[in-house]
Tab-separated table of C-alpha atoms and ligand atoms in Angstrom:
chain	number	residue	atom	x	y	z
A	4	UNK	CA	-186.573	180.141	-101.653
A	5	UNK	CA	-184.987	178.574	-104.705
A	6	UNK	CA	-187.181	176.015	-106.487
A	7	UNK	CA	-184.902	172.937	-106.532
A	8	UNK	CA	-186.558	171.339	-109.559
A	9	UNK	CA	-186.134	174.555	-111.507
A	10	UNK	CA	-182.476	174.708	-110.392
A	11	UNK	CA	-181.877	171.128	-111.555
A	12	UNK	CA	-183.344	171.979	-114.973
A	13	UNK	CA	-181.177	175.100	-115.200
A	14	UNK	CA	-178.032	173.139	-114.249
A	15	UNK	CA	-178.788	170.485	-116.865
A	16	UNK	CA	-179.418	173.121	-119.540
A	17	UNK	CA	-176.086	174.797	-118.734
A	18	UNK	CA	-174.126	171.528	-118.794
A	19	UNK	CA	-175.658	170.626	-122.180
A	20	UNK	CA	-175.034	174.131	-123.564
A	21	UNK	CA	-171.371	173.810	-122.548
A	22	UNK	CA	-171.002	170.518	-124.413
A	23	UNK	CA	-172.574	171.956	-127.551
A	24	UNK	CA	-170.648	175.211	-127.461
A	25	UNK	CA	-167.319	173.495	-126.840
A	26	UNK	CA	-167.943	171.086	-129.734
A	27	UNK	CA	-168.653	174.123	-131.933
A	28	UNK	CA	-165.357	175.802	-130.985
A	29	UNK	CA	-167.064	178.566	-129.013
A	30	UNK	CA	-165.419	178.108	-125.607
A	31	UNK	CA	-161.793	176.916	-125.870
A	32	UNK	CA	-159.484	176.499	-122.895
A	33	UNK	CA	-161.922	177.280	-120.022
A	34	UNK	CA	-163.136	180.461	-121.775
A	35	UNK	CA	-166.794	181.443	-121.502
A	36	UNK	CA	-169.426	181.389	-118.778
A	37	UNK	CA	-173.143	180.627	-118.742
A	38	UNK	CA	-176.175	181.347	-116.595
A	39	UNK	CA	-179.934	180.881	-116.268
A	40	UNK	CA	-182.290	183.168	-114.353
A	41	UNK	CA	-183.955	181.462	-111.381
A	42	UNK	CA	-186.113	184.302	-110.056
A	43	UNK	CA	-186.121	188.073	-109.602
A	44	UNK	CA	-182.777	188.133	-107.769
A	45	UNK	CA	-180.946	184.813	-108.325
A	46	UNK	CA	-179.220	182.978	-111.144
A	47	UNK	CA	-177.606	179.596	-111.738
A	48	UNK	CA	-174.100	180.369	-113.030
A	49	UNK	CA	-170.917	178.478	-113.865
A	50	UNK	CA	-168.187	178.370	-111.229
A	51	UNK	CA	-164.915	180.014	-112.240
A	52	UNK	CA	-162.175	178.230	-114.138
A	53	UNK	CA	-164.147	175.170	-115.216
A	54	UNK	CA	-163.700	173.600	-118.643
A	55	UNK	CA	-167.033	174.524	-120.208
A	56	UNK	CA	-167.155	171.461	-122.451
A	57	UNK	CA	-166.851	169.131	-119.469
A	58	UNK	CA	-169.157	170.666	-116.884
A	59	UNK	CA	-171.093	168.629	-114.356
A	60	UNK	CA	-174.136	169.872	-112.451
A	61	UNK	CA	-171.878	170.368	-109.399
A	62	UNK	CA	-170.043	173.105	-111.344
A	63	UNK	CA	-173.208	175.230	-111.560
A	64	UNK	CA	-173.867	177.329	-108.452
A	65	UNK	CA	-176.531	179.778	-107.300
A	66	UNK	CA	-175.703	183.444	-106.671
A	67	UNK	CA	-177.694	186.623	-106.390
A	68	UNK	CA	-177.314	189.195	-109.147
A	69	UNK	CA	-174.560	190.903	-107.144
A	70	UNK	CA	-172.739	187.503	-107.397
A	71	UNK	CA	-173.009	186.571	-103.694
A	72	UNK	CA	-173.108	182.727	-103.500
A	73	UNK	CA	-176.161	181.053	-101.995
A	74	UNK	CA	-175.324	177.830	-100.166
A	75	UNK	CA	-172.102	177.155	-102.069
A	76	UNK	CA	-168.402	177.454	-101.317
A	77	UNK	CA	-167.522	177.589	-105.015
A	78	UNK	CA	-166.162	180.784	-106.570
A	79	UNK	CA	-168.547	182.180	-109.185
A	80	UNK	CA	-167.328	183.016	-112.671
A	81	UNK	CA	-164.999	186.027	-112.710
A	82	UNK	CA	-167.530	187.632	-115.061
A	83	UNK	CA	-170.679	186.679	-113.119
A	84	UNK	CA	-171.526	190.326	-112.478
A	85	UNK	CA	-171.982	190.828	-116.244
A	86	UNK	CA	-174.705	188.182	-116.083
A	87	UNK	CA	-176.276	189.680	-112.950
A	88	UNK	CA	-176.357	193.149	-114.496
A	89	UNK	CA	-178.245	191.838	-117.537
A	90	UNK	CA	-180.845	190.058	-115.370
A	91	UNK	CA	-181.252	193.169	-113.213
A	92	UNK	CA	-181.834	195.451	-116.175
A	93	UNK	CA	-183.621	193.174	-118.652
A	94	UNK	CA	-186.629	191.489	-117.084
A	95	UNK	CA	-187.166	189.317	-120.192
A	96	UNK	CA	-183.661	187.834	-120.104
A	97	UNK	CA	-183.894	184.188	-119.006
A	98	UNK	CA	-180.434	182.969	-120.036
A	99	UNK	CA	-177.050	184.548	-120.767
A	100	UNK	CA	-174.160	182.971	-122.699
A	101	UNK	CA	-170.620	184.291	-122.957
A	102	UNK	CA	-168.418	182.716	-125.645
A	103	UNK	CA	-164.859	183.138	-126.947
A	104	UNK	CA	-165.032	182.193	-130.626
A	105	UNK	CA	-162.250	183.105	-133.011
A	106	UNK	CA	-164.625	185.170	-135.180
A	107	UNK	CA	-165.982	187.221	-132.250
A	108	UNK	CA	-162.443	187.801	-130.986
A	109	UNK	CA	-161.099	188.857	-134.399
A	110	UNK	CA	-164.028	190.976	-135.539
A	111	UNK	CA	-164.122	192.906	-132.262
A	112	UNK	CA	-160.523	193.938	-132.998
A	113	UNK	CA	-161.002	194.641	-136.709
A	114	UNK	CA	-163.985	196.919	-135.968
A	115	UNK	CA	-162.364	199.898	-134.229
A	116	UNK	CA	-165.557	201.823	-133.385
A	117	UNK	CA	-167.832	201.174	-130.411
A	118	UNK	CA	-170.554	199.452	-132.476
A	119	UNK	CA	-170.689	196.623	-134.982
A	120	UNK	CA	-173.662	197.181	-137.299
A	121	UNK	CA	-175.189	194.157	-139.012
A	122	UNK	CA	-177.625	194.560	-141.886
A	123	UNK	CA	-178.677	192.779	-145.066
A	124	UNK	CA	-178.516	189.253	-143.654
A	125	UNK	CA	-181.544	186.953	-143.653
A	126	UNK	CA	-180.067	185.053	-140.687
A	127	UNK	CA	-180.218	188.133	-138.462
A	128	UNK	CA	-183.919	187.212	-138.082
A	129	UNK	CA	-182.708	184.421	-135.753
A	130	UNK	CA	-182.158	187.180	-133.173
A	131	UNK	CA	-185.027	188.029	-130.815
A	132	UNK	CA	-186.730	191.252	-131.908
A	133	UNK	CA	-185.290	191.308	-135.455
A	134	UNK	CA	-187.979	190.864	-138.119
A	135	UNK	CA	-186.253	191.755	-141.396
A	136	UNK	CA	-182.961	191.444	-143.273
A	137	UNK	CA	-183.302	195.220	-143.726
A	138	UNK	CA	-183.111	195.987	-140.002
A	139	UNK	CA	-179.914	197.574	-138.675
A	140	UNK	CA	-178.770	195.417	-135.764
A	141	UNK	CA	-176.429	197.077	-133.272
A	142	UNK	CA	-173.832	195.019	-131.432
A	143	UNK	CA	-172.046	197.357	-128.988
A	144	UNK	CA	-168.299	196.811	-128.505
A	145	UNK	CA	-166.602	197.528	-125.190
A	146	UNK	CA	-162.855	197.658	-124.669
A	147	UNK	CA	-161.613	194.703	-122.654
A	148	UNK	CA	-160.784	195.263	-118.994
A	149	UNK	CA	-160.189	193.223	-115.859
A	150	UNK	CA	-162.455	195.663	-113.966
A	151	UNK	CA	-165.690	193.709	-114.381
A	152	UNK	CA	-167.723	195.970	-112.085
A	153	UNK	CA	-166.818	198.998	-114.221
A	154	UNK	CA	-167.617	197.057	-117.385
A	155	UNK	CA	-171.025	196.064	-115.992
A	156	UNK	CA	-171.739	199.749	-115.299
A	157	UNK	CA	-170.683	200.698	-118.843
A	158	UNK	CA	-172.943	197.988	-120.283
A	159	UNK	CA	-175.843	199.240	-118.139
A	160	UNK	CA	-175.403	202.786	-119.439
A	161	UNK	CA	-175.141	201.654	-123.057
A	162	UNK	CA	-178.212	199.394	-122.890
A	163	UNK	CA	-180.143	202.372	-121.583
A	164	UNK	CA	-179.392	204.148	-124.865
A	165	UNK	CA	-179.437	201.279	-127.371
A	166	UNK	CA	-181.661	198.225	-127.742
A	167	UNK	CA	-179.685	195.080	-128.525
A	168	UNK	CA	-179.460	191.379	-127.712
A	169	UNK	CA	-175.683	191.022	-127.628
A	170	UNK	CA	-172.416	192.849	-127.147
A	171	UNK	CA	-168.753	192.190	-127.836
A	172	UNK	CA	-165.761	192.739	-125.584
A	173	UNK	CA	-162.775	193.660	-127.743
A	174	UNK	CA	-160.303	190.839	-128.214
A	175	UNK	CA	-162.274	188.779	-125.731
A	176	UNK	CA	-165.675	187.506	-126.818
A	177	UNK	CA	-169.428	187.718	-127.064
A	178	UNK	CA	-172.224	188.192	-124.530
A	179	UNK	CA	-175.765	187.416	-125.643
A	180	UNK	CA	-179.045	186.877	-123.835
A	181	UNK	CA	-182.545	185.659	-124.663
A	182	UNK	CA	-185.765	184.489	-123.070
A	183	UNK	CA	-184.453	180.948	-122.540
A	184	UNK	CA	-181.414	178.777	-123.130
A	185	UNK	CA	-182.517	177.454	-126.529
A	186	UNK	CA	-183.064	180.962	-127.891
A	187	UNK	CA	-179.739	182.019	-126.408
A	188	UNK	CA	-177.919	179.128	-128.115
A	189	UNK	CA	-179.580	180.182	-131.368
A	190	UNK	CA	-178.217	183.701	-130.834
A	191	UNK	CA	-174.673	182.408	-130.399
A	192	UNK	CA	-174.916	180.300	-133.559
A	193	UNK	CA	-176.490	183.052	-135.655
A	194	UNK	CA	-174.170	185.789	-134.428
A	195	UNK	CA	-171.091	183.703	-135.050
A	196	UNK	CA	-172.278	182.992	-138.600
A	197	UNK	CA	-172.848	186.738	-139.107
A	198	UNK	CA	-169.410	187.554	-137.649
A	199	UNK	CA	-167.839	185.094	-140.119
A	200	UNK	CA	-169.711	186.770	-142.972
A	201	UNK	CA	-168.545	190.237	-141.866
A	202	UNK	CA	-164.936	189.114	-141.593
A	203	UNK	CA	-165.007	187.597	-145.087
A	204	UNK	CA	-166.766	190.624	-146.520
A	205	UNK	CA	-164.201	192.966	-145.004
A	206	UNK	CA	-161.313	190.769	-146.170
A	207	UNK	CA	-162.728	190.953	-149.684
A	208	UNK	CA	-163.000	194.740	-149.495
A	209	UNK	CA	-159.454	195.362	-148.247
B	21	LIG	C1	-158.947	181.472	-120.009
B	21	LIG	S1	-160.412	182.355	-120.182
B	21	LIG	C2	-160.184	183.832	-119.196
B	21	LIG	C3	-161.354	184.212	-118.350
B	21	LIG	C4	-162.564	184.453	-119.201
B	21	LIG	O1	-162.576	185.359	-120.006
B	21	LIG	C5	-163.711	183.584	-119.138
B	21	LIG	O2	-164.634	183.764	-119.890
B	21	LIG	C6	-163.794	182.462	-118.169
B	21	LIG	O3	-163.767	182.907	-116.851
B	21	LIG	P1	-164.550	182.088	-115.706
B	21	LIG	O4	-164.097	182.741	-114.414
B	21	LIG	O5	-166.007	182.267	-115.977
B	21	LIG	O6	-164.142	180.655	-115.842
B	22	LIG	ZN1	-164.477	185.624	-121.074
């Protein structure tokens, strides 16, 4: 049974996150999708195709982690399985945000390897599990694809090998997760700042 008060809180948190992220240029033109864990097998997730800066609670539906809707005729986000996979594999993940900022899109194309390494930044301590500017923070990069099930499997395999709190999809955007929505919003803000720094650093070096 879904706790309806918990669902209402999750829907409100997602609507508010959408407003903030749109105002910050993170989710242009219906890009992005958001979710909150409800229990061990369900999530509240954005319906597909909605403008993420203008969500209402009716745009947030419940699905299981395999993306089967519960009591809704809406179509879940095209990328909902990427959220479900993270909740299945990471028991501490309470919220997942996917954004389409210009910096994430550009940097994921400039970096040709399968990992962006961040190090030497004080702000990386805004990421859960990172305690020092000296730490080497891995952000895996996956090639973009329309085969979301295959991408979810690739993410699962990679997270088995490498601890991280975010990944990039090349030319597409960022996925990040955290214990709750506020921490997840902090991840988006910090990572985008770090992506901007990397882009400027690399521009200066070329
Ligand atoms: C115009 S954005 C293309 C789809 C996408 O990448 C995205 O994040 C939004 O898809 P959704 O089905 O979640 O609205
Ligand atoms: Zn996307």
